Amino acid sequence: MGNIRVRIEIADTGLAAALSAFLDADPRLEVTRGDADVVVVGFDEASDARVVAVHSPGTGVLAIGQEHPEPMIAALEAGALGYMSATASFDQIADGVHSVGGGHGVVPPAMLGGLLRHVVHRRRAARADLDRLETLTSRERDVLELVASGLDRAAIAQRLFISTDTVRTHLMRMFRKLDVHSQPEAVAFAARCGLAAEPEGER
C-alpha cells in the first residue's frame, strides 16, 4: 500500500498549517488539497452536513472535536469513521489517521463508555419500537405504510377501498398503540422501523 493521502479541513488556519506540516513529515502520509484517503475535519454541532459532504467511497473521515459523547456520536452518525478530542496530540492524531486510512474506527478510550451507552439505548429503543409495531393489525400497518409514503386520508381511503372515516379510525387506533400524536410522528416511527415507503411519484 502506498502513502495515505490526507486532506485537512480545519477552520483554524494556524492549527491546520501546523498539523499539515506534522503529518506531511510522516513518510507514510501525504498531505494533499485534492482527493484523499482520509479527511481530517474540525467537527462541531454545525458540521454534520459537512462531514457527510466530504465522505465518499474510499475516503475515511477523522473528526476532531470536543471531548464529549454527544458531538462524537453526531460525527459518527454523520459518516465519520473516527473521532478524536481537540486536546489530542499531533502524534495521537497521526495514529488516528493511520487507523482510519486502514479502514478502522477510532474513538478515544475515555469516551468509549458514552458510545456504548448510546448503542445500548438505541438497541433498547429499537426493540421497543418493534414491540409496538407488532401490536398493529395488518390493516393498521397498511395505513402506517401509506402515511409514510406521503398519502393523505383521501388517497389512503381510495387505495384501500375504505371510507375516509374508516381511515381516521385506523389512524386513531394506530396512534394510540404506537404512542404517537400526529402523522409526522407516525412517519418518523415508520422510518425508524424501516417501513418508510417510496413516495408515490417515485414508484
Short mmCIF file of C-alpha atoms in Angstrom, two decimals:
data_model
loop_
_atom_site.label_atom_id
_atom_site.label_comp_id
_atom_site.label_asym_id
_atom_site.label_seq_id
_atom_site.Cartn_x
_atom_site.Cartn_y
_atom_site.Cartn_z
CA MET A 1 0.00 0.00 0.00
CA GLY A 2 1.28 3.47 -0.87
CA ASN A 3 1.20 6.59 1.23
CA ILE A 4 -2.08 7.57 2.85
CA ARG A 5 -3.30 10.82 1.30
CA VAL A 6 -4.62 13.23 3.92
CA ARG A 7 -6.66 16.41 3.48
CA ILE A 8 -7.06 18.83 6.39
CA GLU A 9 -10.43 20.58 6.75
CA ILE A 10 -9.98 22.61 9.95
CA ALA A 11 -11.20 26.21 10.23
CA ASP A 12 -8.31 27.31 12.46
CA THR A 13 -5.73 28.06 9.75
CA GLY A 14 -2.82 28.12 12.17
CA LEU A 15 -3.71 24.74 13.61
CA ALA A 16 -4.39 23.36 10.14
CA ALA A 17 -0.98 24.51 8.90
CA ALA A 18 0.85 23.09 11.91
CA LEU A 19 -0.99 19.76 11.67
CA SER A 20 -0.38 19.60 7.92
CA ALA A 21 3.35 20.11 8.41
CA PHE A 22 3.46 17.48 11.16
CA LEU A 23 1.57 14.87 9.16
CA ASP A 24 3.50 15.60 5.97
CA ALA A 25 6.72 14.79 7.82
CA ASP A 26 5.47 11.24 8.28
CA PRO A 27 6.89 9.22 5.36
CA ARG A 28 3.73 7.10 5.28
CA LEU A 29 1.43 10.12 4.88
CA GLU A 30 0.97 12.64 2.10
CA VAL A 31 -0.94 15.86 2.82
CA THR A 32 -2.99 16.99 -0.17
CA ARG A 33 -5.62 19.54 -1.10
CA GLY A 34 -7.24 17.21 -3.61
CA ASP A 35 -8.52 13.65 -3.48
CA ALA A 36 -7.68 11.99 -0.20
CA ASP A 37 -7.88 8.66 1.57
CA VAL A 38 -8.52 10.37 4.90
CA VAL A 39 -10.07 13.77 5.59
CA VAL A 40 -9.41 15.35 8.99
CA VAL A 41 -12.40 17.53 9.81
CA GLY A 42 -12.85 20.06 12.59
CA PHE A 43 -16.23 19.00 13.97
CA ASP A 44 -18.85 20.97 15.88
CA GLU A 45 -22.63 20.93 16.10
CA ALA A 46 -22.96 22.67 12.73
CA SER A 47 -20.64 20.30 10.89
CA ASP A 48 -22.85 17.24 10.37
CA ALA A 49 -23.64 18.04 6.74
CA ARG A 50 -20.01 18.89 6.01
CA VAL A 51 -18.83 15.54 7.32
CA VAL A 52 -21.31 13.80 5.04
CA ALA A 53 -20.32 16.02 2.11
CA VAL A 54 -16.63 15.07 2.25
CA HIS A 55 -17.34 11.42 2.95
CA SER A 56 -17.34 9.27 -0.17
CA PRO A 57 -16.48 5.67 -1.05
CA GLY A 58 -12.80 5.12 -0.39
CA THR A 59 -12.49 8.19 1.84
CA GLY A 60 -12.49 7.97 5.63
CA VAL A 61 -13.32 10.91 7.85
CA LEU A 62 -11.49 11.59 11.11
CA ALA A 63 -13.42 14.22 13.06
CA ILE A 64 -11.73 16.40 15.68
CA GLY A 65 -13.99 17.96 18.29
CA GLN A 66 -14.97 18.36 21.93
CA GLU A 67 -14.23 15.57 24.35
CA HIS A 68 -17.89 14.76 24.91
CA PRO A 69 -20.06 11.82 23.81
CA GLU A 70 -22.72 13.91 22.05
CA PRO A 71 -20.54 15.51 19.33
CA MET A 72 -18.64 12.21 18.95
CA ILE A 73 -21.88 10.30 18.35
CA ALA A 74 -23.14 13.04 16.00
CA ALA A 75 -19.91 12.85 14.00
CA LEU A 76 -20.01 9.06 13.72
CA GLU A 77 -23.68 9.11 12.72
CA ALA A 78 -22.90 11.78 10.12
CA GLY A 79 -20.40 9.48 8.43
CA ALA A 80 -17.09 9.87 10.25
CA LEU A 81 -15.09 6.68 10.74
CA GLY A 82 -13.14 8.11 13.65
CA TYR A 83 -13.38 10.80 16.30
CA MET A 84 -10.68 12.39 18.43
CA SER A 85 -10.65 15.06 21.09
CA ALA A 86 -9.42 18.54 20.17
CA THR A 87 -6.93 18.13 23.01
CA ALA A 88 -5.29 15.12 21.33
CA SER A 89 -1.61 15.46 20.48
CA PHE A 90 -0.44 15.54 16.88
CA ASP A 91 1.09 12.10 17.45
CA GLN A 92 -2.32 10.78 18.50
CA ILE A 93 -4.00 12.40 15.50
CA ALA A 94 -1.39 10.84 13.21
CA ASP A 95 -2.15 7.44 14.75
CA GLY A 96 -5.84 8.13 14.15
CA VAL A 97 -5.17 8.98 10.51
CA HIS A 98 -3.29 5.71 10.04
CA SER A 99 -6.14 3.76 11.66
CA VAL A 100 -8.86 5.43 9.58
CA GLY A 101 -6.70 5.06 6.47
CA GLY A 102 -6.61 1.34 7.19
CA GLY A 103 -10.39 1.23 7.47
CA HIS A 104 -10.50 1.02 11.26
CA GLY A 105 -12.76 3.07 13.52
CA VAL A 106 -11.22 5.32 16.16
CA VAL A 107 -12.72 6.71 19.37
CA PRO A 108 -10.93 7.99 22.50
CA PRO A 109 -10.85 5.27 25.19
CA ALA A 110 -12.20 7.74 27.75
CA MET A 111 -15.30 8.28 25.57
CA LEU A 112 -15.94 4.64 24.75
CA GLY A 113 -18.31 4.26 27.68
CA GLY A 114 -20.53 7.04 26.35
CA LEU A 115 -20.61 5.42 22.93
CA LEU A 116 -21.51 2.01 24.36
CA ARG A 117 -24.31 3.52 26.47
CA HIS A 118 -25.65 5.23 23.33
CA VAL A 119 -25.59 1.96 21.38
CA VAL A 120 -27.39 0.11 24.18
CA HIS A 121 -30.00 2.87 24.42
CA ARG A 122 -30.58 2.78 20.65
CA ARG A 123 -30.96 -1.01 20.68
CA ARG A 124 -33.48 -0.85 23.52
CA ALA A 125 -35.43 1.93 21.79
CA ALA A 126 -35.44 -0.05 18.52
CA ARG A 127 -36.72 -3.14 20.34
CA ALA A 128 -39.47 -1.06 21.96
CA ASP A 129 -40.46 0.35 18.55
CA LEU A 130 -40.69 -3.14 17.06
CA ASP A 131 -42.74 -4.35 20.02
CA ARG A 132 -45.24 -1.52 19.45
CA LEU A 133 -45.27 -2.21 15.71
CA GLU A 134 -46.28 -5.80 16.38
CA THR A 135 -49.42 -4.60 18.18
CA LEU A 136 -50.86 -3.22 14.92
CA THR A 137 -53.38 -5.13 12.87
CA SER A 138 -52.47 -5.82 9.24
CA ARG A 139 -54.82 -3.04 8.10
CA GLU A 140 -53.35 -0.54 10.60
CA ARG A 141 -49.91 -1.43 9.33
CA ASP A 142 -51.09 -0.84 5.75
CA VAL A 143 -52.30 2.60 6.80
CA LEU A 144 -48.99 3.34 8.52
CA GLU A 145 -47.01 2.43 5.40
CA LEU A 146 -49.25 4.58 3.20
CA VAL A 147 -48.97 7.51 5.61
CA ALA A 148 -45.20 7.09 5.49
CA SER A 149 -45.30 7.21 1.68
CA GLY A 150 -46.92 10.64 1.85
CA LEU A 151 -50.57 9.85 1.11
CA ASP A 152 -53.35 11.84 2.74
CA ARG A 153 -56.51 10.29 4.19
CA ALA A 154 -58.50 10.53 0.97
CA ALA A 155 -55.74 8.84 -1.04
CA ILE A 156 -55.36 6.12 1.60
CA ALA A 157 -59.11 5.51 1.55
CA GLN A 158 -59.06 5.20 -2.23
CA ARG A 159 -56.07 2.85 -2.17
CA LEU A 160 -57.58 0.56 0.46
CA PHE A 161 -61.18 0.80 -0.80
CA ILE A 162 -62.46 2.10 2.53
CA SER A 163 -64.06 5.35 3.67
CA THR A 164 -62.11 8.32 5.00
CA ASP A 165 -63.92 7.84 8.33
CA THR A 166 -62.54 4.31 8.49
CA VAL A 167 -59.06 5.64 7.71
CA ARG A 168 -59.48 8.12 10.55
CA THR A 169 -60.47 5.31 12.91
CA HIS A 170 -57.43 3.26 11.89
CA LEU A 171 -55.19 6.29 12.38
CA MET A 172 -56.54 6.98 15.88
CA ARG A 173 -56.07 3.35 16.93
CA MET A 174 -52.60 3.26 15.35
CA PHE A 175 -51.55 6.50 17.10
CA ARG A 176 -52.67 5.09 20.47
CA LYS A 177 -50.84 1.79 20.01
CA LEU A 178 -47.64 3.44 18.80
CA ASP A 179 -47.80 6.23 21.41
CA VAL A 180 -47.56 8.97 18.76
CA HIS A 181 -49.76 12.04 18.43
CA SER A 182 -49.55 13.15 14.81
CA GLN A 183 -48.90 11.89 11.28
CA PRO A 184 -45.34 13.34 11.23
CA GLU A 185 -44.57 11.37 14.41
CA ALA A 186 -46.05 8.27 12.78
CA VAL A 187 -43.87 8.82 9.70
CA ALA A 188 -40.79 9.15 11.91
CA PHE A 189 -41.75 5.93 13.70
CA ALA A 190 -42.17 4.12 10.37
CA ALA A 191 -38.76 5.35 9.23
CA ARG A 192 -37.12 4.04 12.41
CA CYS A 193 -38.71 0.65 11.76
CA GLY A 194 -37.65 0.62 8.12
CA LEU A 195 -41.21 0.93 6.85
CA ALA A 196 -40.94 4.29 5.09
CA ALA A 197 -42.13 3.54 1.56
CA GLU A 198 -41.02 5.30 -1.59
CA PRO A 199 -43.03 8.43 -2.44
CA GLU A 200 -45.85 7.69 -4.84
CA GLY A 201 -44.25 9.63 -7.68
CA GLU A 202 -41.06 7.54 -7.49
CA ARG A 203 -42.66 4.14 -7.87
#
